[in-house]
Amino acid sequence: MRGLEVIVVVLAAVLTMSWLAHRLRWNEPVMLVAGGCLIGLTPDFRGLALSPEVVLLLFLPPLLYWESLTTSLREIRTNVRGIVLLATGLVLATAAAVASVGHALGLSWPLAFVLGAVVAPTDAIAVAAVARGLPRRIRTILRAESLINDGTALTLYAVVIGVAVEGLAVTWTDTTVRFLLAYAGGAAIGCGCAAVVVALRRRLRDRRVENALGVLTPFATYLPAQVLGVSGVLAVVTCGLILSQAGPKVISASSRVQIISFWEVSTSLLNSALFVLVGVQTPAIVSAIASVSPGHAVITAALVSGVVIATRLLWLYSVPYIIRAVDRRPVQRTLRYGARQRFPVAWSGVRGAVSLAAALAVPTATAAGRPLAGHGLLVFTAVTVILVTLVLQGTTMPAVIRWSGLHGDPDETTEERHAYRQIIAAALEALPDHAERLKTPPETADAILSELRQYAAEKAGPPDTDDAGVRAGLELRRALIAVERSALIRLRDQRSIDDIVLRRLQSLLDTEEIRIELALHAFTGRPP
């Protein structure tokens, strides 16, 4: 099937299943996978094979980059110990547990460890989809874990695939060195690429070139890391985290608005398309099992899925309590959660595209040319784990969050209002000096002063009360903008103005409407 036809069908499935999910209030990733399965059952798509390189080189870099750009570095620093334990210790523990079960069910030890490395990492995009509604700190821990654990799992994968396919010997020293080089090398490349991007950003003045650099950055960071044999995942994440701090200082406002809009749309489509492609691959993978009986394959996949979920539950309800008994510092006590509040973290181990790509990348034959025994079972089990975690944990996560008693972070609204008060106070303080330096007419300076004070009343507001009058005024102005927009369109339809004029004035109205939506958000605490 030609590439353009595949793209059109996948995008059509994304739009249709996303609309159905919102309309029926069902889990969107599950709906996307279900839609992909229906496509995979059609004759034209039964032979469609998703290349692992497409996932690892086309999908993964931009998705990881956007996730790292939009996560909280402050929360990562605060919770770095827990994140590292989840992203390294839990990955290794899961791989070992899965390998033990896989070997007991007939896989060789090397291939069993390959399976463990494949299903060990959680998926950043799937986790983000199921973690909505959790407090900021927990969301950050889950997102950071899923961003970093890919590097751990893929490094382990590279070691054990060499044993399974090429018969290489493994020593603890060699494995440890490879892990350290993968992490250190990936972080170093990420830092270097971020430094280059920041330097270029300081010199660029063309908005189109700036935005092109923004699109190129994740790919230009991931590729050299992969070529050098270090963690491309960690390189992209490191680069994204650094640019999340440096970006506001070196990116122009117009470029920032455009590139954020681009990434929001493109990553949403890429994310949804990945779920559809997982579904498309599923019927072919299920039908390709020939080396073992269907009953044995189903039992193996079910047991491995259970081990993956149980290992995470056991880890989250044992390791933190052991550390808690050792580390009695007051600052650590403030970060603790109770058993009920911990359950959403333990239940959010959703697997996704990285596991699928790693499973599909396992060679079907050894270096000596012999068929790799258990290959079909490995791929089937990996896909089953993805589907089980996505359906079971993804669909029940809203209920789990409600049961845990966790809610969105109220500190975000408080911090937002505090920031508004501070930045507007700084502008009011600096206004007289700048007005004098720029020789601004007094009446103009007074008008701007009045506007700033009104803006302060709208957006900063009193921190603990809702000013009903200000909010009603904002809602009135938002309603009037809709009237103004209708009048503008009517003028265009009557051919009194040109489309160019319409777009220019419409942009001004859109900017004002966004400002009002953000101001209302400061009062209500709900997303604009």
XYZ file of C-alpha atoms in Angstrom:
528
model
C 0.000 0.000 0.000
C 1.316 3.439 -0.890
C 2.486 5.759 1.861
C 0.023 8.556 1.084
C -2.943 6.203 1.350
C -1.697 4.929 4.720
C -1.298 8.497 6.018
C -4.815 9.474 4.900
C -6.408 6.368 6.451
C -4.501 6.740 9.739
C -5.345 10.445 10.062
C -8.986 9.745 9.247
C -8.994 7.088 11.983
C -7.405 9.555 14.419
C -10.092 12.161 13.788
C -12.969 9.665 13.873
C -11.915 7.759 16.989
C -10.912 10.918 18.879
C -14.329 12.428 18.147
C -16.076 9.226 19.259
C -14.009 9.050 22.439
C -14.978 12.598 23.415
C -18.584 12.081 22.404
C -18.949 8.802 24.323
C -16.585 9.890 27.138
C -14.429 6.798 26.678
C -10.666 6.446 27.040
C -9.183 8.005 23.907
C -6.025 5.827 23.549
C -8.152 2.684 23.840
C -10.531 3.959 21.168
C -7.596 4.761 18.878
C -6.131 1.274 19.301
C -9.550 -0.269 18.655
C -9.896 1.761 15.476
C -6.445 0.611 14.389
C -7.400 -3.025 14.981
C -10.420 -2.628 12.700
C -8.177 -1.154 10.003
C -5.662 -3.975 10.487
C -8.377 -6.549 9.764
C -8.998 -5.153 6.262
C -7.208 -6.941 3.398
C -5.229 -3.896 2.271
C -3.669 -3.405 5.699
C -2.967 -6.998 6.711
C 0.498 -6.829 5.194
C 1.352 -3.391 6.575
C 4.516 -3.580 8.678
C 5.475 -0.703 10.967
C 9.225 -0.228 10.780
C 10.873 0.165 14.210
C 13.087 2.878 12.736
C 9.979 4.919 11.916
C 8.950 4.900 15.574
C 12.424 5.465 16.987
C 13.534 8.149 14.492
C 10.326 9.857 13.359
C 7.838 9.594 16.228
C 9.925 9.315 19.384
C 12.203 12.427 19.202
C 9.470 15.074 18.769
C 7.156 13.441 21.320
C 9.900 13.189 23.959
C 11.111 16.701 23.151
C 7.690 18.272 23.650
C 7.108 16.319 26.852
C 10.445 17.491 28.268
C 9.808 21.091 27.186
C 6.497 21.170 29.035
C 7.449 19.371 32.254
C 8.522 21.038 35.502
C 12.269 21.021 36.142
C 11.651 22.313 39.656
C 9.474 19.311 40.503
C 12.035 16.964 38.939
C 14.759 18.381 41.183
C 12.533 18.058 44.241
C 11.655 14.430 43.484
C 14.845 13.318 41.736
C 15.465 10.357 44.060
C 12.035 8.823 43.489
C 12.257 9.429 39.736
C 15.676 7.777 39.459
C 14.501 4.765 41.456
C 11.493 4.334 39.176
C 13.389 4.990 35.945
C 16.299 2.642 36.712
C 15.613 0.322 39.642
C 12.025 -0.479 38.710
C 12.958 -1.023 35.048
C 15.678 -3.511 35.973
C 13.421 -5.230 38.522
C 10.609 -5.536 35.953
C 12.975 -6.912 33.317
C 14.314 -9.512 35.754
C 10.825 -10.560 36.898
C 9.542 -10.882 33.329
C 12.665 -12.792 32.292
C 12.113 -15.295 35.095
C 8.529 -15.923 34.030
C 9.442 -16.042 30.344
C 12.201 -18.590 30.950
C 9.875 -20.725 33.074
C 7.421 -20.745 30.155
C 9.961 -21.936 27.592
C 11.998 -18.963 26.384
C 15.780 -19.092 26.540
C 17.339 -16.849 29.189
C 18.740 -14.333 26.645
C 15.410 -14.023 24.812
C 13.539 -13.881 28.114
C 15.664 -10.899 29.142
C 15.015 -9.307 25.742
C 11.298 -9.603 26.478
C 11.884 -8.085 29.921
C 13.745 -5.115 28.427
C 11.000 -4.641 25.825
C 8.086 -4.403 28.273
C 9.915 -2.756 31.198
C 9.573 0.971 30.293
C 6.362 2.931 30.649
C 5.280 5.103 27.728
C 5.539 8.886 28.140
C 2.587 9.657 25.891
C 0.288 6.972 27.260
C 1.147 7.965 30.835
C 0.408 11.625 30.083
C -2.967 10.588 28.671
C -4.011 8.638 31.774
C -2.481 10.946 34.423
C -4.733 13.941 33.806
C -6.340 15.209 36.961
C -3.449 14.241 39.227
C -1.544 16.862 41.248
C 1.363 18.552 39.524
C 4.004 16.734 41.577
C 2.693 13.249 40.738
C 2.227 14.132 37.059
C 5.815 15.338 36.924
C 7.153 12.200 38.607
C 5.276 9.972 36.156
C 6.282 12.005 33.117
C 9.936 12.223 34.152
C 10.021 8.496 34.900
C 8.618 7.631 31.477
C 11.033 10.032 29.765
C 14.126 8.550 31.443
C 13.240 4.870 31.733
C 13.253 4.476 27.949
C 16.999 5.112 28.075
C 17.477 2.460 30.768
C 15.370 -0.126 28.957
C 16.884 0.477 25.516
C 20.418 0.250 26.919
C 19.555 -3.049 28.604
C 17.883 -4.120 25.357
C 21.068 -3.450 23.374
C 23.093 -5.612 25.785
C 20.739 -8.613 25.874
C 19.936 -8.537 22.145
C 23.651 -8.999 21.513
C 23.573 -12.099 23.684
C 20.394 -13.519 22.137
C 21.266 -12.891 18.487
C 25.064 -12.783 18.287
C 25.981 -14.954 21.247
C 28.105 -12.279 22.907
C 29.371 -12.862 26.424
C 28.166 -10.503 29.166
C 30.100 -9.411 32.218
C 28.991 -7.133 35.037
C 31.855 -4.741 34.285
C 31.009 -4.479 30.599
C 27.297 -4.026 31.286
C 27.887 -1.350 33.924
C 30.244 0.551 31.628
C 27.711 0.447 28.798
C 25.003 1.796 31.064
C 27.201 4.617 32.313
C 28.376 5.524 28.807
C 24.815 5.462 27.482
C 23.603 7.826 30.195
C 26.639 10.111 30.317
C 26.976 10.225 26.532
C 23.306 10.946 25.982
C 23.276 13.702 28.598
C 26.473 15.228 27.170
C 25.084 15.302 23.619
C 21.845 16.794 24.915
C 23.748 19.535 26.747
C 25.908 20.244 23.699
C 22.936 20.455 21.319
C 21.080 22.718 23.741
C 24.107 25.035 23.954
C 24.281 25.232 20.143
C 20.544 25.927 19.860
C 20.717 28.686 22.495
C 23.686 30.299 20.714
C 21.856 30.211 17.379
C 18.666 31.559 18.948
C 20.542 34.610 20.231
C 21.598 35.482 16.686
C 18.550 34.589 14.624
C 16.085 37.316 13.703
C 14.053 35.595 10.993
C 10.956 33.996 12.503
C 10.754 31.289 9.835
C 14.348 30.255 10.440
C 13.761 30.274 14.212
C 10.775 27.976 13.859
C 12.629 25.690 11.447
C 15.373 25.372 14.064
C 12.737 24.444 16.642
C 11.441 21.632 14.409
C 14.954 20.375 13.628
C 16.207 20.348 17.234
C 14.816 16.982 18.501
C 15.928 15.092 15.386
C 19.362 16.739 15.292
C 19.805 15.783 18.957
C 18.550 12.201 18.734
C 20.405 11.143 15.576
C 24.047 11.768 16.632
C 23.406 10.051 19.956
C 22.082 6.969 18.167
C 25.004 6.999 15.714
C 27.489 7.128 18.593
C 25.707 4.303 20.404
C 24.549 6.293 23.442
C 21.038 7.080 24.661
C 19.217 9.201 22.106
C 16.234 9.316 24.444
C 18.262 10.881 27.246
C 19.897 13.289 24.778
C 16.524 14.626 23.619
C 15.151 14.825 27.161
C 18.250 16.653 28.437
C 18.153 19.101 25.537
C 14.437 19.736 26.064
C 14.812 20.345 29.808
C 17.653 22.825 29.255
C 15.732 24.674 26.547
C 12.654 24.810 28.781
C 14.751 27.032 31.059
C 16.709 28.980 28.428
C 13.966 29.288 25.799
C 12.009 32.165 27.377
C 15.197 34.263 27.343
C 16.223 33.707 23.717
C 13.012 33.021 21.720
C 10.961 35.930 20.408
C 7.296 36.145 21.358
C 6.008 35.736 17.800
C 8.197 32.685 17.199
C 7.164 31.197 20.523
C 3.448 31.491 19.746
C 3.919 29.831 16.368
C 6.194 27.011 17.498
C 4.024 26.156 20.509
C 0.970 25.947 18.270
C 2.907 23.759 15.849
C 4.121 21.358 18.538
C 0.706 21.114 20.190
C -0.947 20.078 16.917
C 1.846 17.897 15.529
C 2.571 15.969 18.740
C -1.136 15.390 19.295
C -1.423 13.892 15.807
C 1.774 11.859 16.145
C 0.674 10.548 19.525
C -2.772 9.538 18.264
C -1.333 8.060 15.072
C 0.989 5.855 17.133
C -1.937 4.375 19.037
C -3.724 3.693 15.749
C -0.605 2.032 14.300
C -0.302 -0.176 17.396
C -3.846 -1.359 16.677
C -3.106 -1.848 12.968
C -0.175 -4.147 13.808
C -2.103 -6.238 16.334
C -4.141 -8.565 14.010
C -1.066 -9.443 11.925
C 1.042 -10.144 15.026
C -1.656 -12.365 16.517
C -2.031 -14.348 13.294
C 1.755 -14.733 12.878
C 2.211 -16.993 15.918
C 3.148 -20.368 14.506
C 5.921 -21.702 16.753
C 3.671 -22.289 19.789
C 0.064 -23.211 20.397
C -2.414 -20.321 20.755
C -3.269 -21.468 24.281
C 0.379 -21.348 25.378
C 0.808 -17.925 23.774
C -2.233 -16.534 25.560
C -1.143 -17.964 28.923
C 2.379 -16.567 28.499
C 1.100 -13.127 27.504
C -1.408 -13.055 30.361
C 1.154 -14.093 32.982
C 3.747 -11.582 31.746
C 1.132 -8.831 31.781
C 0.257 -9.732 35.350
C 3.932 -9.750 36.358
C 4.489 -6.311 34.804
C 1.579 -4.823 36.773
C 2.359 -6.726 40.000
C 6.057 -5.762 39.969
C 5.205 -2.090 39.825
C 2.663 -2.447 42.636
C 5.139 -4.369 44.785
C 7.901 -1.830 44.117
C 5.744 1.197 44.966
C 4.523 -0.427 48.186
C 7.905 -1.644 49.408
C 10.907 0.434 48.287
C 9.509 3.860 49.348
C 8.684 2.505 52.804
C 12.178 1.041 53.194
C 13.674 4.408 52.270
C 11.211 6.138 54.567
C 12.451 4.035 57.486
C 16.055 5.030 56.734
C 15.656 8.677 55.708
C 13.922 10.530 58.534
C 14.767 14.071 57.403
C 11.910 16.561 57.873
C 12.127 17.739 54.246
C 11.463 14.183 53.048
C 8.459 13.831 55.327
C 6.749 16.698 53.496
C 7.008 14.747 50.220
C 5.368 11.557 51.454
C 2.018 10.179 50.319
C -0.246 7.716 52.080
C -0.987 4.253 50.746
C -4.214 5.320 49.039
C -2.628 8.398 47.442
C 0.288 6.257 46.222
C -1.955 3.862 44.306
C -2.438 6.046 41.174
C 1.357 6.100 40.721
C 1.496 2.323 41.108
C -1.427 1.873 38.687
C -0.114 4.134 35.916
C 2.464 1.795 34.371
C 1.040 1.977 30.844
C 3.221 0.605 28.030
C 3.224 1.956 24.488
C 5.140 2.749 21.330
C 8.702 2.201 22.582
C 7.853 -1.341 23.653
C 6.240 -2.016 20.279
C 9.208 -0.626 18.346
C 11.693 -2.616 20.423
C 9.696 -5.831 19.953
C 9.434 -5.359 16.195
C 13.179 -4.623 16.005
C 14.139 -8.046 17.420
C 15.723 -10.011 14.515
C 13.968 -13.144 13.355
C 17.282 -15.031 12.984
C 20.549 -15.302 14.850
C 23.891 -14.119 13.482
C 24.562 -17.715 12.392
C 21.424 -17.682 10.223
C 19.284 -19.959 12.410
C 15.673 -18.881 13.189
C 15.411 -17.142 16.549
C 13.281 -19.550 18.592
C 10.444 -17.788 20.393
C 10.488 -14.609 18.278
C 6.780 -14.729 17.437
C 5.856 -15.419 21.047
C 7.980 -12.474 22.204
C 6.306 -10.006 19.836
C 2.815 -11.309 20.646
C 3.487 -11.050 24.387
C 4.815 -7.501 24.075
C 1.752 -6.359 22.127
C -0.526 -8.058 24.653
C 1.193 -6.255 27.544
C 0.690 -2.937 25.734
C -3.003 -3.627 25.163
C -3.658 -4.998 28.662
C -2.006 -2.070 30.453
C -3.600 0.437 28.113
C -7.122 -0.986 28.433
C -7.076 -2.165 32.052
C -5.129 0.673 33.632
C -6.010 3.408 31.149
C -9.768 2.963 31.413
C -9.818 2.602 35.202
C -7.426 5.442 36.017
C -10.159 8.128 36.401
C -11.905 5.938 38.982
C -8.579 5.253 40.724
C -7.862 8.983 40.939
C -11.299 9.652 42.412
C -10.872 6.822 44.947
C -7.449 8.112 45.995
C -8.858 11.511 46.894
C -6.177 13.303 44.866
C -7.123 16.452 42.976
C -5.455 19.036 40.794
C -2.778 21.159 42.412
C -4.318 24.288 44.025
C -0.844 25.796 44.390
C -0.718 26.382 40.644
C -3.480 29.001 40.812
C -1.909 30.629 43.871
C 1.499 30.790 42.187
C -0.083 32.144 39.015
C -1.830 34.980 40.840
C 1.340 35.779 42.788
C 3.285 35.973 39.510
C 0.669 38.293 37.995
C 0.865 40.612 40.976
C 4.652 40.741 40.857
C 5.054 41.350 37.128
C 2.350 44.027 37.032
C 3.852 45.713 40.101
C 7.218 45.746 38.317
C 5.622 47.311 35.228
C 3.854 49.980 37.305
C 7.095 50.827 39.088
C 9.078 51.102 35.845
C 6.438 53.032 33.896
C 7.424 56.624 34.919
C 11.115 56.140 34.081
C 10.410 54.514 30.719
C 7.765 57.120 29.851
C 10.288 59.874 30.545
C 13.063 58.134 28.577
C 10.803 57.528 25.580
C 9.258 61.032 25.832
C 5.759 59.540 26.009
C 2.979 62.189 26.173
C 1.503 62.417 29.697
C -2.014 61.542 28.571
C -0.709 58.400 26.862
C 1.285 57.387 29.941
C -1.789 57.942 32.122
C -3.895 55.785 29.814
C -1.330 52.974 29.966
C -1.135 53.359 33.756
C -4.918 53.006 33.985
C -4.854 49.984 31.691
C -2.158 48.291 33.781
C -4.145 48.855 36.952
C -7.228 47.404 35.334
C -5.166 44.473 34.076
C -3.905 43.938 37.619
C -7.465 43.852 38.924
C -8.468 41.347 36.248
C -5.561 38.939 36.297
C -3.924 39.230 39.693
C -7.075 39.770 41.689
C -7.280 39.111 45.407
C -5.610 35.752 46.092
C -8.371 34.249 48.206
C -11.580 35.779 46.846
C -13.461 35.922 43.582
C -14.227 39.445 42.420
C -17.633 38.845 40.835
C -17.737 42.318 39.272
C -14.414 41.939 37.486
C -15.302 38.448 36.312
C -18.695 39.606 35.021
C -16.950 42.427 33.150
C -14.570 39.978 31.525
C -17.429 37.726 30.446
C -19.262 40.738 29.002
C -16.208 41.763 27.005
C -15.794 38.195 25.753
C -19.409 38.233 24.552
C -18.838 41.577 22.817
C -15.796 40.174 21.019
C -18.072 37.555 19.466
C -20.357 40.384 18.277
C -17.362 42.267 16.852
C -16.141 39.166 15.069
C -19.563 38.581 13.506
C -19.686 42.213 12.336
C -16.207 41.862 10.840
C -17.189 38.722 8.926
C -20.363 40.442 7.753
C -18.289 43.318 6.331
C -16.143 40.812 4.464
C -19.191 38.979 3.121
C -20.620 42.309 1.950
C -17.275 42.962 0.187
C -16.769 46.151 2.176
C -13.366 44.902 3.321
C -10.789 42.524 1.917
C -9.862 39.137 3.388
C -6.437 40.538 4.307
C -8.080 43.213 6.433
C -10.360 40.602 8.013
C -7.441 38.383 8.989
C -5.481 41.285 10.460
C -8.371 42.530 12.617
C -9.432 38.992 13.454
C -5.949 38.351 14.819
C -6.329 41.342 17.154
C -9.709 40.074 18.349
C -8.272 36.590 18.868
C -5.406 37.981 20.944
C -7.828 39.956 23.103
C -10.073 36.931 23.558
C -7.106 34.798 24.648
C -6.134 37.504 27.159
C -9.642 37.475 28.606
C -9.717 33.663 28.758
C -6.447 33.673 30.694
C -7.768 36.353 33.035
C -10.895 34.276 33.715
C -8.646 31.273 34.300
C -6.858 33.211 37.058
C -10.188 33.528 38.915
C -11.678 30.098 38.293
C -8.565 27.925 38.318
C -9.975 25.994 35.340
C -7.965 25.615 32.098
C -8.802 28.373 29.595
